[in-house]
mmCIF file of N, CA and C in Angstrom:
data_model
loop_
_atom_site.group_PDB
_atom_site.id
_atom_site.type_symbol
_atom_site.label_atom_id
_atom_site.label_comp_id
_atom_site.label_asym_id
_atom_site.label_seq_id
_atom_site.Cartn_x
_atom_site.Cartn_y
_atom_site.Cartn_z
ATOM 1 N N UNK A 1 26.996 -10.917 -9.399
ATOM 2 C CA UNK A 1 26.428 -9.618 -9.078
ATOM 3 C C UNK A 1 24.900 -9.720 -8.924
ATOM 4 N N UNK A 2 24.224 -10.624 -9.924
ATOM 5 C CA UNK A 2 23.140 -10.445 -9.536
ATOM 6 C C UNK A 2 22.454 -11.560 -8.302
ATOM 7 N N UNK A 3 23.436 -12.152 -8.207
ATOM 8 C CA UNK A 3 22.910 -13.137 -7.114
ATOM 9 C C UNK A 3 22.879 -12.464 -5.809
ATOM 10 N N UNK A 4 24.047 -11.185 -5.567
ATOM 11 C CA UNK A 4 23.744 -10.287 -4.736
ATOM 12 C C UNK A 4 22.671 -9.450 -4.373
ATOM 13 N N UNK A 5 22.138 -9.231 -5.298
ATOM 14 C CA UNK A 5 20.787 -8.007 -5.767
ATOM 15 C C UNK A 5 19.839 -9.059 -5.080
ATOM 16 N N UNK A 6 19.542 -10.168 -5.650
ATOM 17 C CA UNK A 6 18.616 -10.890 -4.881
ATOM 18 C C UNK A 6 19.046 -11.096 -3.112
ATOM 19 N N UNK A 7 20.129 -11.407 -3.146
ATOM 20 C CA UNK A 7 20.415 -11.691 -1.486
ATOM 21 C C UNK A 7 19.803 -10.537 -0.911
ATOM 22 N N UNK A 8 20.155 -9.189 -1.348
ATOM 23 C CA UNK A 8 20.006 -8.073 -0.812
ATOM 24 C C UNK A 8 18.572 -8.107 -0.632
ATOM 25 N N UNK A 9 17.993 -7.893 -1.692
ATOM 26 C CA UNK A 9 16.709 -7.496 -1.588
ATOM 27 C C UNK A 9 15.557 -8.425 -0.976
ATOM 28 N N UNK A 10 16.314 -10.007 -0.581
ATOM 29 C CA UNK A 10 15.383 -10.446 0.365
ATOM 30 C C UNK A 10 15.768 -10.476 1.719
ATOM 31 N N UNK A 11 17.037 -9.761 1.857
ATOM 32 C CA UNK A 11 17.475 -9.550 3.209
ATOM 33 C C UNK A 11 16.539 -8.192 3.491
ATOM 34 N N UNK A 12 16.613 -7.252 2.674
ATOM 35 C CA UNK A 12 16.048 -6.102 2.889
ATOM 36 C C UNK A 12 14.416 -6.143 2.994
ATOM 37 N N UNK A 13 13.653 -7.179 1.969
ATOM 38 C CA UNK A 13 12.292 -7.789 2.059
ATOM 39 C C UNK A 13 12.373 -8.373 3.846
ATOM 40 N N UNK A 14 13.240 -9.126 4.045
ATOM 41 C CA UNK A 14 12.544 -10.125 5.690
ATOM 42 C C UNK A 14 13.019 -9.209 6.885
ATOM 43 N N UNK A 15 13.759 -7.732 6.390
ATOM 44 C CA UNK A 15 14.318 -7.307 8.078
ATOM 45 C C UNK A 15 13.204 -6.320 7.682
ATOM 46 N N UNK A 16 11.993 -5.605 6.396
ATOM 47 C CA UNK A 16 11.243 -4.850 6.908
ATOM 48 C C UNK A 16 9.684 -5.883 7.272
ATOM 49 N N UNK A 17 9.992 -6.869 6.411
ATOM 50 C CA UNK A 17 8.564 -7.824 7.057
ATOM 51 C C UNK A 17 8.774 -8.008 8.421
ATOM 52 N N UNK A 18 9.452 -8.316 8.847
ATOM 53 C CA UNK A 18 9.934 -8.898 10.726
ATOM 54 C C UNK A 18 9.425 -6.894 11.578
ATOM 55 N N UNK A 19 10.246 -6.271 11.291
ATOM 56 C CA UNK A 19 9.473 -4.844 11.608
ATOM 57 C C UNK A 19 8.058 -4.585 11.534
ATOM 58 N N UNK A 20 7.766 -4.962 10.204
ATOM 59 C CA UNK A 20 5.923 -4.695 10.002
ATOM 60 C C UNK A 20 5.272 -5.805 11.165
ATOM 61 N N UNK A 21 6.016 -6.630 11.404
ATOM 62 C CA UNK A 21 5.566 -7.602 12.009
ATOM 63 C C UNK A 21 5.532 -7.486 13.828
ATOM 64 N N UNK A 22 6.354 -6.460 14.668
ATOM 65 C CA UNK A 22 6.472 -5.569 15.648
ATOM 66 C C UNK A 22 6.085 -4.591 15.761
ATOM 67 N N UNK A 23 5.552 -4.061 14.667
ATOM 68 C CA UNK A 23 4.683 -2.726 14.609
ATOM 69 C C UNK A 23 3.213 -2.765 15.310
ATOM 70 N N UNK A 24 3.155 -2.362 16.168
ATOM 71 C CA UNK A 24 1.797 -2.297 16.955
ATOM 72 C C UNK A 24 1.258 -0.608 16.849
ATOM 73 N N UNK A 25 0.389 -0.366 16.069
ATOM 74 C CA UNK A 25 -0.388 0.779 16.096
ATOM 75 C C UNK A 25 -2.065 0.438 15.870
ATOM 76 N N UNK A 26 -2.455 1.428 16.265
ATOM 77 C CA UNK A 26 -3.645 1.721 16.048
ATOM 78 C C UNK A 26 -4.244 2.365 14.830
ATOM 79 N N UNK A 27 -4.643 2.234 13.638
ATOM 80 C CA UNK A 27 -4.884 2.827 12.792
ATOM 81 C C UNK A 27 -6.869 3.468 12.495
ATOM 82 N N UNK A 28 -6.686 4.791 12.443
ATOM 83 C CA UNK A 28 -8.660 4.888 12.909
ATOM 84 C C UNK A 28 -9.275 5.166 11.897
ATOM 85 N N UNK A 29 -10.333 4.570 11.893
ATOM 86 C CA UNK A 29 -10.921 4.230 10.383
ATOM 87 C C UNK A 29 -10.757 5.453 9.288
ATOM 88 N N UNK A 30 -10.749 6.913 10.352
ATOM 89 C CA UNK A 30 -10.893 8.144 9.354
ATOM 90 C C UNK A 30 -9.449 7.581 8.469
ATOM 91 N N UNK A 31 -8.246 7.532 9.004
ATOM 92 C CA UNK A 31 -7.200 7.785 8.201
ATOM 93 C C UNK A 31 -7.435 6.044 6.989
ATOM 94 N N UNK A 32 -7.755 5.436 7.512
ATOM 95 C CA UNK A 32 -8.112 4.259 6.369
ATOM 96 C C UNK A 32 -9.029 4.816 5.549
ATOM 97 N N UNK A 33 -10.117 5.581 5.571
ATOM 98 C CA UNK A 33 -10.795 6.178 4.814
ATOM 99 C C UNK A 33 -10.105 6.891 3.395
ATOM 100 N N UNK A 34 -8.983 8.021 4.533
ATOM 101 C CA UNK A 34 -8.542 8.912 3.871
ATOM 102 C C UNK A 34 -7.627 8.260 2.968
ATOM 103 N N UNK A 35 -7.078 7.136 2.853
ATOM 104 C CA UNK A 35 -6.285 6.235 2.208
ATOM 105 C C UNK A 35 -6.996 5.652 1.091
ATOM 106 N N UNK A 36 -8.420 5.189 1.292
ATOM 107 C CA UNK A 36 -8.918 4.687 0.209
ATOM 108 C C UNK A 36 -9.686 6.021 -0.511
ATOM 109 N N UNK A 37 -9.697 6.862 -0.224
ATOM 110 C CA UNK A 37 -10.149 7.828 -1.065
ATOM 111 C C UNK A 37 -8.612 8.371 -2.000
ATOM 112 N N UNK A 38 -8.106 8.419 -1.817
ATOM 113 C CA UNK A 38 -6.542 9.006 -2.438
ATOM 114 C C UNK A 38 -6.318 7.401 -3.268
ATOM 115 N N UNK A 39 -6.643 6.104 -2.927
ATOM 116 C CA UNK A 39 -6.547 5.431 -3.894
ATOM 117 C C UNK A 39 -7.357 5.580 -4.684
ATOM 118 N N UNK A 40 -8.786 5.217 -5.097
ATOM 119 C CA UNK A 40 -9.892 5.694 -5.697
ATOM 120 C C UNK A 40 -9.234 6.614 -6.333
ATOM 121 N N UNK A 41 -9.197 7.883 -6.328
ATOM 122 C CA UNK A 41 -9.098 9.013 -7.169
ATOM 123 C C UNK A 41 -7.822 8.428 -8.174
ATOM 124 N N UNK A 42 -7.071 7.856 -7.580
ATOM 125 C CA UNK A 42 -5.478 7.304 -8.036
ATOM 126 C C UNK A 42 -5.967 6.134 -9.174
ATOM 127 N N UNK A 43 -6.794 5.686 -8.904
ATOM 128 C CA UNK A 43 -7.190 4.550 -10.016
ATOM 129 C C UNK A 43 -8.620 5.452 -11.005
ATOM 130 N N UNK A 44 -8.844 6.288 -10.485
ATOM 131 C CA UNK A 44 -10.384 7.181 -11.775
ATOM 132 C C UNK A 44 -9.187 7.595 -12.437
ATOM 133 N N UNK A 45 -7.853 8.423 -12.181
ATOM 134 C CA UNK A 45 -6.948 8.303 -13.128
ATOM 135 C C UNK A 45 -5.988 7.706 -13.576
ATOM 136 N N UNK A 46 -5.850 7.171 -13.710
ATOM 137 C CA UNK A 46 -5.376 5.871 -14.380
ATOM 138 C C UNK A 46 -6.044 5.178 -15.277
ATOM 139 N N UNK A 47 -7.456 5.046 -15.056
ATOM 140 C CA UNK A 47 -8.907 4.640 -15.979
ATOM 141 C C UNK A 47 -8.623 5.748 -16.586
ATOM 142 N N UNK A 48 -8.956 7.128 -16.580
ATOM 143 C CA UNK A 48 -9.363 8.068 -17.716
ATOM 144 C C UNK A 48 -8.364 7.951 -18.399
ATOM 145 N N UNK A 49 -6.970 8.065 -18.027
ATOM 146 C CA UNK A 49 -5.978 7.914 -19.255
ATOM 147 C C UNK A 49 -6.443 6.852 -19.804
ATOM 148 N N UNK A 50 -6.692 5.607 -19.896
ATOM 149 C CA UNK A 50 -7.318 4.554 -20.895
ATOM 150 C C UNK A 50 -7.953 4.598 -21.282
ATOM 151 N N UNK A 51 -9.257 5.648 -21.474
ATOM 152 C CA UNK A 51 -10.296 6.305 -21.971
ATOM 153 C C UNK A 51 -11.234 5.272 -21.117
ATOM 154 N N UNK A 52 -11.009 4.829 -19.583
ATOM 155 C CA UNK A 52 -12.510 4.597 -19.126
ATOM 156 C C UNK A 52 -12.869 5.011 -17.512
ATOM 157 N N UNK A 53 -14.459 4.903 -17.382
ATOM 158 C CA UNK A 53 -14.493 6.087 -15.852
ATOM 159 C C UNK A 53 -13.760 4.481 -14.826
ATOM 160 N N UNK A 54 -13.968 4.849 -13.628
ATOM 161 C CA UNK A 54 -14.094 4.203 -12.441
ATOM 162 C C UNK A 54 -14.906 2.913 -12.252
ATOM 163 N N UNK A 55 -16.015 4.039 -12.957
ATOM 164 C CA UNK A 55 -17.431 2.620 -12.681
ATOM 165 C C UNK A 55 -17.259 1.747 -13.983
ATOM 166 N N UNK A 56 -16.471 2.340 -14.950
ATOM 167 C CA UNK A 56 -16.540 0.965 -15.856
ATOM 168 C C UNK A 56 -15.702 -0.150 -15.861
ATOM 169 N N UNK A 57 -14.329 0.191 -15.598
ATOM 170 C CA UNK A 57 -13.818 -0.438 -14.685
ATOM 171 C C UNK A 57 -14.051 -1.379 -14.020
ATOM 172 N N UNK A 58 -15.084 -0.655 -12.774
ATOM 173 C CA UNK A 58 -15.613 -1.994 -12.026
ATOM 174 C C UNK A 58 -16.738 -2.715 -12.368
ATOM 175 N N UNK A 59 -17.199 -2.148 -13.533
ATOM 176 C CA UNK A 59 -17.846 -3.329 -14.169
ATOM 177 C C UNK A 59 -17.465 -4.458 -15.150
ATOM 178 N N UNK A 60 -16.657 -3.577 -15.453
ATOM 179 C CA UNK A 60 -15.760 -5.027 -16.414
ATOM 180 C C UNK A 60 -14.720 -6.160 -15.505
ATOM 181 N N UNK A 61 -14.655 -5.301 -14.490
ATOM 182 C CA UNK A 61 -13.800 -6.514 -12.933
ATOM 183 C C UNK A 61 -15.121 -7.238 -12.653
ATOM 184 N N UNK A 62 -16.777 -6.708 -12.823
ATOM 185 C CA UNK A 62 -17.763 -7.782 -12.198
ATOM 186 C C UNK A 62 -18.086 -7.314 -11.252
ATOM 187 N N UNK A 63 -17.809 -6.252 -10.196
ATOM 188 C CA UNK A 63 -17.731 -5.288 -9.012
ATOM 189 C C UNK A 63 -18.141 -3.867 -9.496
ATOM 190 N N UNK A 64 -18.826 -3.444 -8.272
ATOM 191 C CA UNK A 64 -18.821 -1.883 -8.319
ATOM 192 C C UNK A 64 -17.687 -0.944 -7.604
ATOM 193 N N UNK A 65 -18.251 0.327 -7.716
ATOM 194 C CA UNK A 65 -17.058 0.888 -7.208
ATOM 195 C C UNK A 65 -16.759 0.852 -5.876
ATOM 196 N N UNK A 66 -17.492 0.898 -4.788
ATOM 197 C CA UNK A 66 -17.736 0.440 -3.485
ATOM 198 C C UNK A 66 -17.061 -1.221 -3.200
ATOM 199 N N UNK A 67 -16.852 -1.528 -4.180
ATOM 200 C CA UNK A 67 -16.578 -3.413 -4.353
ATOM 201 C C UNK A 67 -15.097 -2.953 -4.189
ATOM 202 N N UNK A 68 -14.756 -2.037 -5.746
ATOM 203 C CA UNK A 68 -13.381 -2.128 -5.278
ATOM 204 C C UNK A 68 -12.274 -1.450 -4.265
ATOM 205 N N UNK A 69 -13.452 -0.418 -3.886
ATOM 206 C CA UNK A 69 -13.266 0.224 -2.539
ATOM 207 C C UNK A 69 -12.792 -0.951 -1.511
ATOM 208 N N UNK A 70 -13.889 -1.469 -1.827
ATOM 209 C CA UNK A 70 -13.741 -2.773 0.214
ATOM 210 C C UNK A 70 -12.559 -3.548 -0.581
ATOM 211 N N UNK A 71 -12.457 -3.954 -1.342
ATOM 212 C CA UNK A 71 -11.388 -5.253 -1.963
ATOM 213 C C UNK A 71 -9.687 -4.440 -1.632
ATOM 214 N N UNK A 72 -10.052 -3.087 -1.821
ATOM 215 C CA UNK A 72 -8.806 -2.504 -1.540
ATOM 216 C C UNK A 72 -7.895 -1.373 -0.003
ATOM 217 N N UNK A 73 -9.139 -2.369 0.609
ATOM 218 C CA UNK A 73 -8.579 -1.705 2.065
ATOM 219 C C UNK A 73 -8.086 -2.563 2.770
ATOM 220 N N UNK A 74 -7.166 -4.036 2.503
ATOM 221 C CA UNK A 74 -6.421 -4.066 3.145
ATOM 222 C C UNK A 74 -4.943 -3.664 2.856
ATOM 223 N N UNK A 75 -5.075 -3.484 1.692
ATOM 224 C CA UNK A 75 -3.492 -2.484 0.480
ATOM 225 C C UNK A 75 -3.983 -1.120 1.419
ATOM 226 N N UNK A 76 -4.832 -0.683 1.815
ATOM 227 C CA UNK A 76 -4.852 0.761 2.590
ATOM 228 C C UNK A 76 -4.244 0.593 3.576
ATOM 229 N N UNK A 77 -5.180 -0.420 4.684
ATOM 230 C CA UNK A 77 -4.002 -0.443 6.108
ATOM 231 C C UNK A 77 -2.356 -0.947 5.969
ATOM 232 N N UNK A 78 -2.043 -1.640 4.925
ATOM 233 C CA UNK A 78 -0.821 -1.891 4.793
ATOM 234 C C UNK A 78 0.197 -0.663 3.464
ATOM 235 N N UNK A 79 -0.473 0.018 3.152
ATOM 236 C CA UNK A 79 0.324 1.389 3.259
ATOM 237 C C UNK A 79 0.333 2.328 4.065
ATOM 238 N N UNK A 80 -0.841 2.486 5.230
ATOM 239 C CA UNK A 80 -0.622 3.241 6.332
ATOM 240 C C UNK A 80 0.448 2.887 7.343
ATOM 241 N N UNK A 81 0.223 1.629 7.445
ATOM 242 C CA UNK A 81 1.361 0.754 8.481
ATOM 243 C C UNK A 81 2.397 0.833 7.310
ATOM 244 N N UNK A 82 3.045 1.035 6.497
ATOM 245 C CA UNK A 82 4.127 1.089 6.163
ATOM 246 C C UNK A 82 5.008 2.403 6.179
ATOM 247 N N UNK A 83 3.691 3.439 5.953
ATOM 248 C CA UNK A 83 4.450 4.839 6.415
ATOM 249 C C UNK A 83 4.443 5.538 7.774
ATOM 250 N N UNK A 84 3.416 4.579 8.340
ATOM 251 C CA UNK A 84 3.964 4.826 9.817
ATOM 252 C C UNK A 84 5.237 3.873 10.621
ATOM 253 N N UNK A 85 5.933 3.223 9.435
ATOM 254 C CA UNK A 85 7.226 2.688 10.101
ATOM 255 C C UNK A 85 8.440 3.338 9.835
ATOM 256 N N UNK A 86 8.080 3.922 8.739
ATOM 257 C CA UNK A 86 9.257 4.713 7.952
ATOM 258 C C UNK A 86 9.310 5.767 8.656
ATOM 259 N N UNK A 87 7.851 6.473 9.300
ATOM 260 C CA UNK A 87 8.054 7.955 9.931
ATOM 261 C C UNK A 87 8.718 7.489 11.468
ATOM 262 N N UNK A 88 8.612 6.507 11.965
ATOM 263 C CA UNK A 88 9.400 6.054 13.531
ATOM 264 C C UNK A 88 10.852 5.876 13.036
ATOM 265 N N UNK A 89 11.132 5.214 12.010
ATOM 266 C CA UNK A 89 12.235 4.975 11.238
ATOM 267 C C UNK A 89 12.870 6.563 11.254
ATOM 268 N N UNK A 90 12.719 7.375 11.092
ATOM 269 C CA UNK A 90 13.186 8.605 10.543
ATOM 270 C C UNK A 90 13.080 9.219 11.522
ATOM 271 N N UNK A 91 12.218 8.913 12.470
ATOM 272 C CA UNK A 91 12.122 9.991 14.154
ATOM 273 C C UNK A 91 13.335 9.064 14.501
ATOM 274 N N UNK A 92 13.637 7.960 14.674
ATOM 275 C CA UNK A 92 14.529 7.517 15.679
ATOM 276 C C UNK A 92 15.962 7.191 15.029
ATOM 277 N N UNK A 93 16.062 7.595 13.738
ATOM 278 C CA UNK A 93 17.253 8.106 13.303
ATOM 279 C C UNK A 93 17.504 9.639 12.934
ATOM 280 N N UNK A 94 16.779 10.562 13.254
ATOM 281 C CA UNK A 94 16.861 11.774 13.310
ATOM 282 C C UNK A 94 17.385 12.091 12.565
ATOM 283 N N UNK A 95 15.821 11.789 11.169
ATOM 284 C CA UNK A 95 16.139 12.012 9.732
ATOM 285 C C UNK A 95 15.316 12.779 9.322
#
């Protein structure tokens, strides 16, 4: 059973990598913006529940907050490109 779970889930891992991998869009900096700002805020909380801000954070990583801004925009374009496959996914199964 569990040797299945793995089959599955790297069948299901290489048929959406091979997709991400045919995906041709354009993504414009505003909406990468708007992505790393919704992360940012997503990680100041996550810090405050641990009792620390943003910027301390990125000082104890060695980086500022702008550091971990840029370090984390290519996790931005690759959650934009991932929900813009799911939304073609769902237009072209008329879901």
């Amino acid at each position: 059973l569990e040797f299945r779970r793995v089959l599955f889930r790297s069948f299901k891992n290489e048929v959406i990598k091979k997709a991400m991998d045919n995906l041709e869009v354009v993504i414009p900096d505003a909406m990468v913006e708007a992505q790393l700002d919704d992360m940012m805020n997503q990680y100041a909380m996550n810090m405050q529940s641990s009792g620390f801000t943003l910027e301390q954070y990125a000082q104890m990583m060695g980086t500022t907050v702008q550091g971990l801004r840029e370090q984390s925009r290519e996790g931005a374009v690759q959650q934009i490109r991932n929900t813009l496959l799911l939304e073609e996914v769902a237009k072209a199964e008329d879901i």
